[in-house]
mmCIF file of C-alpha atoms and ligand atoms in Angstrom:
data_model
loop_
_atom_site.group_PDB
_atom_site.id
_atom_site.type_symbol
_atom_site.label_atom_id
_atom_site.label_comp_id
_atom_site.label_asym_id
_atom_site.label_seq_id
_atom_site.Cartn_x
_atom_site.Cartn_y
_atom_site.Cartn_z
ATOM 1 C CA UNK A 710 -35.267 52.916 46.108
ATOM 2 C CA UNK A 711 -35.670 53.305 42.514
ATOM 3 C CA UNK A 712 -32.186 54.548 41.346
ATOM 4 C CA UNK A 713 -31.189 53.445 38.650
ATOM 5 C CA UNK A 714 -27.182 51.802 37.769
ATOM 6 C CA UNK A 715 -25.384 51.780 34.601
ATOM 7 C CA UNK A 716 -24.720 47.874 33.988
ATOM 8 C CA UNK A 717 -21.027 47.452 33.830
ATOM 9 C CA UNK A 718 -20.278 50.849 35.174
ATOM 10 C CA UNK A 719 -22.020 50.904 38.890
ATOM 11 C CA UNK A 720 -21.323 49.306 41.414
ATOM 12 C CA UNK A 721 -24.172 47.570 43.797
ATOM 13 C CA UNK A 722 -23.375 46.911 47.559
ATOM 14 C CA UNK A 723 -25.514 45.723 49.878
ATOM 15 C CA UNK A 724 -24.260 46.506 53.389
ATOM 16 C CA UNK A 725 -20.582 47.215 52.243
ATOM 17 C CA UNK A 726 -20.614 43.963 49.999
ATOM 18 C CA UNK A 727 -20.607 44.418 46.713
ATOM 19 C CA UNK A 728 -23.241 42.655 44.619
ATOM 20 C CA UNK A 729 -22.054 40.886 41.825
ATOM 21 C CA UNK A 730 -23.689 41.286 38.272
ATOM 22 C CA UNK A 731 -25.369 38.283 36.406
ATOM 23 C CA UNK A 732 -23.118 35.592 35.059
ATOM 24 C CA UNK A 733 -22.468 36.810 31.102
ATOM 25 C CA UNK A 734 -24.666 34.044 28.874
ATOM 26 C CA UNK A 735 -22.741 31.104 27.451
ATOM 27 C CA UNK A 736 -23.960 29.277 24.406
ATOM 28 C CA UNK A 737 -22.313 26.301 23.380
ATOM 29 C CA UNK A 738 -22.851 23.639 20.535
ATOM 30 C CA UNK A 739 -21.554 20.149 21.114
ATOM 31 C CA UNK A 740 -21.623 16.877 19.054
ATOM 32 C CA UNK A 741 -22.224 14.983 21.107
ATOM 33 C CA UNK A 742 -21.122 10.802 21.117
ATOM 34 C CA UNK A 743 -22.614 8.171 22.321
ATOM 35 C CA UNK A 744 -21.753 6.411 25.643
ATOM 36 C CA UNK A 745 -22.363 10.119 27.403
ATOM 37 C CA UNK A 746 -25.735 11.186 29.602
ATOM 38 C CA UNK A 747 -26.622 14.529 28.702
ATOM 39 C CA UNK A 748 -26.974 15.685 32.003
ATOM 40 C CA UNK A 749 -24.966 17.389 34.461
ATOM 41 C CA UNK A 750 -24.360 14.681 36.985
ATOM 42 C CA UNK A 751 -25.195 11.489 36.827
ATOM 43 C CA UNK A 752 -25.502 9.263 40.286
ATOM 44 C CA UNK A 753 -23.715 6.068 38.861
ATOM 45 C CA UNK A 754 -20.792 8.274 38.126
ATOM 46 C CA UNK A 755 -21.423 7.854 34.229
ATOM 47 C CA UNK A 756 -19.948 10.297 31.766
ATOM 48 C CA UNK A 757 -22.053 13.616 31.143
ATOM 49 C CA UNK A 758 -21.927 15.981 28.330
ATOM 50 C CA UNK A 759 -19.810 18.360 30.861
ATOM 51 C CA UNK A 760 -16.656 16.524 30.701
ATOM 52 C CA UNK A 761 -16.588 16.903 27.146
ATOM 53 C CA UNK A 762 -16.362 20.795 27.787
ATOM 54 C CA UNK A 763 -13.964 21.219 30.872
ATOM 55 C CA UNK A 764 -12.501 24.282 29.722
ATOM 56 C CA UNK A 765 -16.047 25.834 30.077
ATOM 57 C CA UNK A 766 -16.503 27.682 33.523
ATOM 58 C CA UNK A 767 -19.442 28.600 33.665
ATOM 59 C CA UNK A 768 -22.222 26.487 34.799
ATOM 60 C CA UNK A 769 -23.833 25.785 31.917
ATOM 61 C CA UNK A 770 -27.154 22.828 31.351
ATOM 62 C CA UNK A 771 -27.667 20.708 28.400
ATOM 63 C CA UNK A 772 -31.039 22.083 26.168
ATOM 64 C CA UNK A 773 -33.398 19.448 25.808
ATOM 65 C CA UNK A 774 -31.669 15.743 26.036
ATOM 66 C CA UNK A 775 -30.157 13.167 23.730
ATOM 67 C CA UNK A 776 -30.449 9.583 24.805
ATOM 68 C CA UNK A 777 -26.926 7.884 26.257
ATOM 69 C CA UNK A 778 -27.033 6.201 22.508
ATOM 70 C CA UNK A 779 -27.743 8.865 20.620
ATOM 71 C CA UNK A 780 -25.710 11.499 18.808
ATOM 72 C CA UNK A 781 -25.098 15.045 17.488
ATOM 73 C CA UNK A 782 -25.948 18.279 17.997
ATOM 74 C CA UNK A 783 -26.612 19.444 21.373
ATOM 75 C CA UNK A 784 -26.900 22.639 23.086
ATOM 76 C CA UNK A 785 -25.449 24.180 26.681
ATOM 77 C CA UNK A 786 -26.364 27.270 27.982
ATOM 78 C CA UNK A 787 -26.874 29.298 30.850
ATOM 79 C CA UNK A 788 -29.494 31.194 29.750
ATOM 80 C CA UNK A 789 -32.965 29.622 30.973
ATOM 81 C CA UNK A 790 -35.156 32.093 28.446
ATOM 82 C CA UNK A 791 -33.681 30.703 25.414
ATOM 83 C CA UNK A 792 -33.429 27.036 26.379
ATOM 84 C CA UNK A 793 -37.182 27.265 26.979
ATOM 85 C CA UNK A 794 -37.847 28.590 23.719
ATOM 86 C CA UNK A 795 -36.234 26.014 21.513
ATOM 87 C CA UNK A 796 -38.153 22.928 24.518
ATOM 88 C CA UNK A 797 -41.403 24.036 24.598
ATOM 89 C CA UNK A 798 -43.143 22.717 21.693
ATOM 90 C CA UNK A 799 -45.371 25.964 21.284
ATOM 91 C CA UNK A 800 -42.362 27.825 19.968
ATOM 92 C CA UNK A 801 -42.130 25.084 17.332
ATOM 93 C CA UNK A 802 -38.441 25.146 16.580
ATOM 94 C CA UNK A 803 -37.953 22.359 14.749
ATOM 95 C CA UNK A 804 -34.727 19.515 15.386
ATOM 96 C CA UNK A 805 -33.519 16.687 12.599
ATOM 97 C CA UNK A 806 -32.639 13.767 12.982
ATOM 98 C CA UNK A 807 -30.574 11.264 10.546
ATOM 99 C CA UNK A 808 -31.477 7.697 11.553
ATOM 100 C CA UNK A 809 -30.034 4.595 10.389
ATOM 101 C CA UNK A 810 -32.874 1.663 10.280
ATOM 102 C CA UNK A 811 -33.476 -1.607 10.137
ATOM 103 C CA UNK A 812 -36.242 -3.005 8.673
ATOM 104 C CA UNK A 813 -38.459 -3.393 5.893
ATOM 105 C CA UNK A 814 -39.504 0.102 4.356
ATOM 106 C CA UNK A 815 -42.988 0.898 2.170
ATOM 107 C CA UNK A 816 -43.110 3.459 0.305
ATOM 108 C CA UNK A 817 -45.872 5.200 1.907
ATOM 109 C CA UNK A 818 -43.792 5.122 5.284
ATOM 110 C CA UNK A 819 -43.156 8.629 4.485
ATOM 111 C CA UNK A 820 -46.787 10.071 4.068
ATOM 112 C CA UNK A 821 -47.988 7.718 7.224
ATOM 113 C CA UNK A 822 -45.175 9.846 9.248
ATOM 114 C CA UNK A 823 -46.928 12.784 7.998
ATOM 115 C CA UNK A 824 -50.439 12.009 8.952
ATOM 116 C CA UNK A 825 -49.597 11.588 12.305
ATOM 117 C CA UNK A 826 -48.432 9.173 14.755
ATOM 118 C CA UNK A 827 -49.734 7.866 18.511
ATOM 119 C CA UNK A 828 -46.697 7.870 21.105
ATOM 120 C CA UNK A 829 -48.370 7.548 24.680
ATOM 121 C CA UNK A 830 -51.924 8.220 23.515
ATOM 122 C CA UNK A 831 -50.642 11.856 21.889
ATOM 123 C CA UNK A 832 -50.655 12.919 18.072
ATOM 124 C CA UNK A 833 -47.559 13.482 17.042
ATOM 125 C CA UNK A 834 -46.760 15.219 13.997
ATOM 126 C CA UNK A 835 -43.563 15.441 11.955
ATOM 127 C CA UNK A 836 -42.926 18.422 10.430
ATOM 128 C CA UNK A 837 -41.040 16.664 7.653
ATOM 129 C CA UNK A 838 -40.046 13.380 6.739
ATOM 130 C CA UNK A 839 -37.647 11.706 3.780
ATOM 131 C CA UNK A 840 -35.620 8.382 3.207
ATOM 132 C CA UNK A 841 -31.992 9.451 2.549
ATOM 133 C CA UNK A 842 -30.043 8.010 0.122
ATOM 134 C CA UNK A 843 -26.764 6.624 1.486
ATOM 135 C CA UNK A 844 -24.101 5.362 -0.492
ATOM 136 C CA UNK A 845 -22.959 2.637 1.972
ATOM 137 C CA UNK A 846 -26.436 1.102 1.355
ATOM 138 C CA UNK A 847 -27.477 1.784 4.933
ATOM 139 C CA UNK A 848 -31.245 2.731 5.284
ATOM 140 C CA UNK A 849 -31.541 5.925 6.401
ATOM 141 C CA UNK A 850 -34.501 8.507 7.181
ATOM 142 C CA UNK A 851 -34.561 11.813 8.156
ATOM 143 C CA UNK A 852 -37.109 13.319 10.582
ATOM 144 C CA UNK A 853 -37.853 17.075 11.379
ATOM 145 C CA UNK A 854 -40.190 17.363 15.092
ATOM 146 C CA UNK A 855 -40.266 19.947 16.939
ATOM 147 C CA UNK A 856 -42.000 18.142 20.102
ATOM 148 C CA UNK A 857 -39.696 16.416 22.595
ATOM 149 C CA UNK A 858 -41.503 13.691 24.366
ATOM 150 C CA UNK A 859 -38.689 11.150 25.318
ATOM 151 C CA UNK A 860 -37.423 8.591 22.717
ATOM 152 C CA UNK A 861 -39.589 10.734 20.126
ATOM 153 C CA UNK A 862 -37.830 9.880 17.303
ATOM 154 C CA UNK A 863 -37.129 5.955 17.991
ATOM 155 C CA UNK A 864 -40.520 5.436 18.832
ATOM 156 C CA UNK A 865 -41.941 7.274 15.424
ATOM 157 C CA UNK A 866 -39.796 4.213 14.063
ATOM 158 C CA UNK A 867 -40.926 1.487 15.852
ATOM 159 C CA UNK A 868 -44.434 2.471 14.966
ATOM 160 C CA UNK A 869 -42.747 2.128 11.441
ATOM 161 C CA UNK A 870 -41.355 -1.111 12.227
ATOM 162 C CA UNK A 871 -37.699 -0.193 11.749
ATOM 163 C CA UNK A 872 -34.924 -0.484 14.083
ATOM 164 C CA UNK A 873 -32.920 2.196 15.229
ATOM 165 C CA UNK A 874 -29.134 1.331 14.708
ATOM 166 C CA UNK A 875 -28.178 5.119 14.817
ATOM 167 C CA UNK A 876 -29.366 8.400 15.856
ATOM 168 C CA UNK A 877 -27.745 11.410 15.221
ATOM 169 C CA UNK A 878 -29.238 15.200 15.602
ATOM 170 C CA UNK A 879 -28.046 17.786 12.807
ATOM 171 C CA UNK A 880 -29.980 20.688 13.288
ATOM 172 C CA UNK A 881 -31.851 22.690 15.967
ATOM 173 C CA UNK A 882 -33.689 25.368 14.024
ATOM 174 C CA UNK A 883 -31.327 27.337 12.108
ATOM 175 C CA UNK A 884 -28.687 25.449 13.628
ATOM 176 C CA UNK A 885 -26.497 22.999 11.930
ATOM 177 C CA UNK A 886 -23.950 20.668 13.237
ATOM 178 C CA UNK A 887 -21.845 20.914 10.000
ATOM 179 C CA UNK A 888 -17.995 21.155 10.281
ATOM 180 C CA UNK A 889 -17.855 19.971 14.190
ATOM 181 C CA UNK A 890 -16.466 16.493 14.664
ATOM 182 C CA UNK A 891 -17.753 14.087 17.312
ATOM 183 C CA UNK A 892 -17.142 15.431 21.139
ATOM 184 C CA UNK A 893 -15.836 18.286 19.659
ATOM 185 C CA UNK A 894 -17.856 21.760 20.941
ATOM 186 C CA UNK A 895 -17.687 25.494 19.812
ATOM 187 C CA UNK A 896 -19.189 28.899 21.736
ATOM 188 C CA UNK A 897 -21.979 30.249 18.990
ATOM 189 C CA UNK A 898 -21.446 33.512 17.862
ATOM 190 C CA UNK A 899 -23.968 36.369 18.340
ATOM 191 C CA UNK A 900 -25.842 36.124 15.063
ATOM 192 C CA UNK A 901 -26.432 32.095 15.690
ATOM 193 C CA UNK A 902 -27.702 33.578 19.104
ATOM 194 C CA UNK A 903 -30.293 35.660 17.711
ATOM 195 C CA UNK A 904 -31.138 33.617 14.830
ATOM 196 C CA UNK A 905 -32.616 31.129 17.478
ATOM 197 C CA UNK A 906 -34.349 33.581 19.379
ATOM 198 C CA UNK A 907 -36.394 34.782 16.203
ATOM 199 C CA UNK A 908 -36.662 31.034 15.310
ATOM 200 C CA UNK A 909 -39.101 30.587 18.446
ATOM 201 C CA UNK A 910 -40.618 33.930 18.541
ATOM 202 C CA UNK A 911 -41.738 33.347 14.889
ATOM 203 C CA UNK A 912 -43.117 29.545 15.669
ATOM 204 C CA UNK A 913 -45.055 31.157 18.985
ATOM 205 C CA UNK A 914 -46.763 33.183 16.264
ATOM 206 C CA UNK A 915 -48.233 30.698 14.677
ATOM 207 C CA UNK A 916 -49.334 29.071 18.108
ATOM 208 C CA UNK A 917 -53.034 29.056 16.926
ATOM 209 C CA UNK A 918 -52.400 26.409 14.528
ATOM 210 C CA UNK A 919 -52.961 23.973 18.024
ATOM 211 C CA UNK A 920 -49.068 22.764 17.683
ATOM 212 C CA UNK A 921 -49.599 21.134 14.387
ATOM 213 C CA UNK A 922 -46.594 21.506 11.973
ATOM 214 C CA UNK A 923 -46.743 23.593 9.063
ATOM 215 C CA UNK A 924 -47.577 20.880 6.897
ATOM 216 C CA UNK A 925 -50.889 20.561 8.737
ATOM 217 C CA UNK A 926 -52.316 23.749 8.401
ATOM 218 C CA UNK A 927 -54.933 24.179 6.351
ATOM 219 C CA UNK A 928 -55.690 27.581 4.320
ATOM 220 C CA UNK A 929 -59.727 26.764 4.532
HETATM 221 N N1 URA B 273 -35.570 11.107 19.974
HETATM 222 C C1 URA B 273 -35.077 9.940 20.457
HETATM 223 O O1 URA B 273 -35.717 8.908 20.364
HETATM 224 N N2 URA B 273 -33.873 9.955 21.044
HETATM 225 C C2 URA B 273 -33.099 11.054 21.138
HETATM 226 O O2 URA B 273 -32.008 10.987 21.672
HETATM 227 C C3 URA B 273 -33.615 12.258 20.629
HETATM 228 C C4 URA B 273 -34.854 12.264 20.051
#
């Protein structure tokens, strides 16, 4: 009772068994393609997220979801703590989309986004908003949230009027999909690690702003 071990130099047994040590963390970005659940099973044998990382043996769970449709950047981990931190909408860690509409667009589209929109009787607020200019003449906007009520981003659209012909998630906080193809993966390197953890602890210090983006805070 009370002794302490040296991780990774003691050696724990329990009745003569030894006790193995927890599984080392495993942090993984994807981008992901469409056509594949992010899950890690799926019960009408559909394509998850996991057999786009085979080589991976740890068990590792997709961080927050991306719809079969969608697109982009999507995290797998093993470690619970973090994957909380960059869900829960208190830590405000903000993910951005690139979507490709459909529709007719105003010009104050942007600044309705802004002031708020109802999905399922709830507020939500971007925490930014811009049309992108795209050189193939698609229309395009990008949207920064950092809540993650399902279909978030399409339905901040419809309320818009657009349609949603593409989805695609670039960045999760200081996170950037950049440079990684489509169902292509990499492991994230300590420093991307920790920049993610400050990322939420920073946004739960500003918790008393009642979840509303920075753009909603007022300095009265
Ligand atoms: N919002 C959506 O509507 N779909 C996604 O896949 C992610 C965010």
């Amino acid at each position: 009772m009370g002794q302490k071990i040296v991780p990774g130099k003691d050696e724990v047994c329990v009745e003569g068994q030894q006790v193995s040590g927890a599984e080392p963390k495993v942090y993984i970005m994807l981008n992901k393609p469409p056509g594949y659940l992010s899950s890690c099973s799926d019960p009408f044998g559909r394509p998850t997220v996991l057999y786009l990382i085979p080589q991976v043996k740890q068990r590792v769970y997709p961080v927050g979801r991306l719809d079969l449709d969608s697109e982009g950047l999507l995290l797998l981990t093993n470690d619970g703590t973090l994957a909380y931190f960059l869900t829960h909408p208190k830590y405000q860690v903000v993910k951005e989309y690139v979507v490709d509409i459909e529709g007719e667009t105003r010009h104050d589209d942007i600044n309705r986004l802004l002031s708020g929109i109802v999905i399922d009787g709830v507020k939500v607020y971007p925490d930014y908003a811009r049309f992108l200019r795209s050189p193939d003449n698609i229309k395009r906007i990008v949207i920064g949230v950092h809540e993650g009520q399902k279909h978030l981003v399409k339905q901040l659209c419809f309320a818009l009027g657009y349609d949603v012909k593409r989805l695609l998630r670039t960045k999760m906080g200081p996170l950037s999909l950049s440079g990684l193809d489509s169902g292509k993966w990499r492991y994230l390197d300590p420093k991307e690690v920790n920049a993610l953890y400050k990322t939420a602890l920073a946004g739960q210090e500003g918790e008393h702003n009642g979840g509303k983006p920075k753009n909603q805070i007022s300095d009265s």
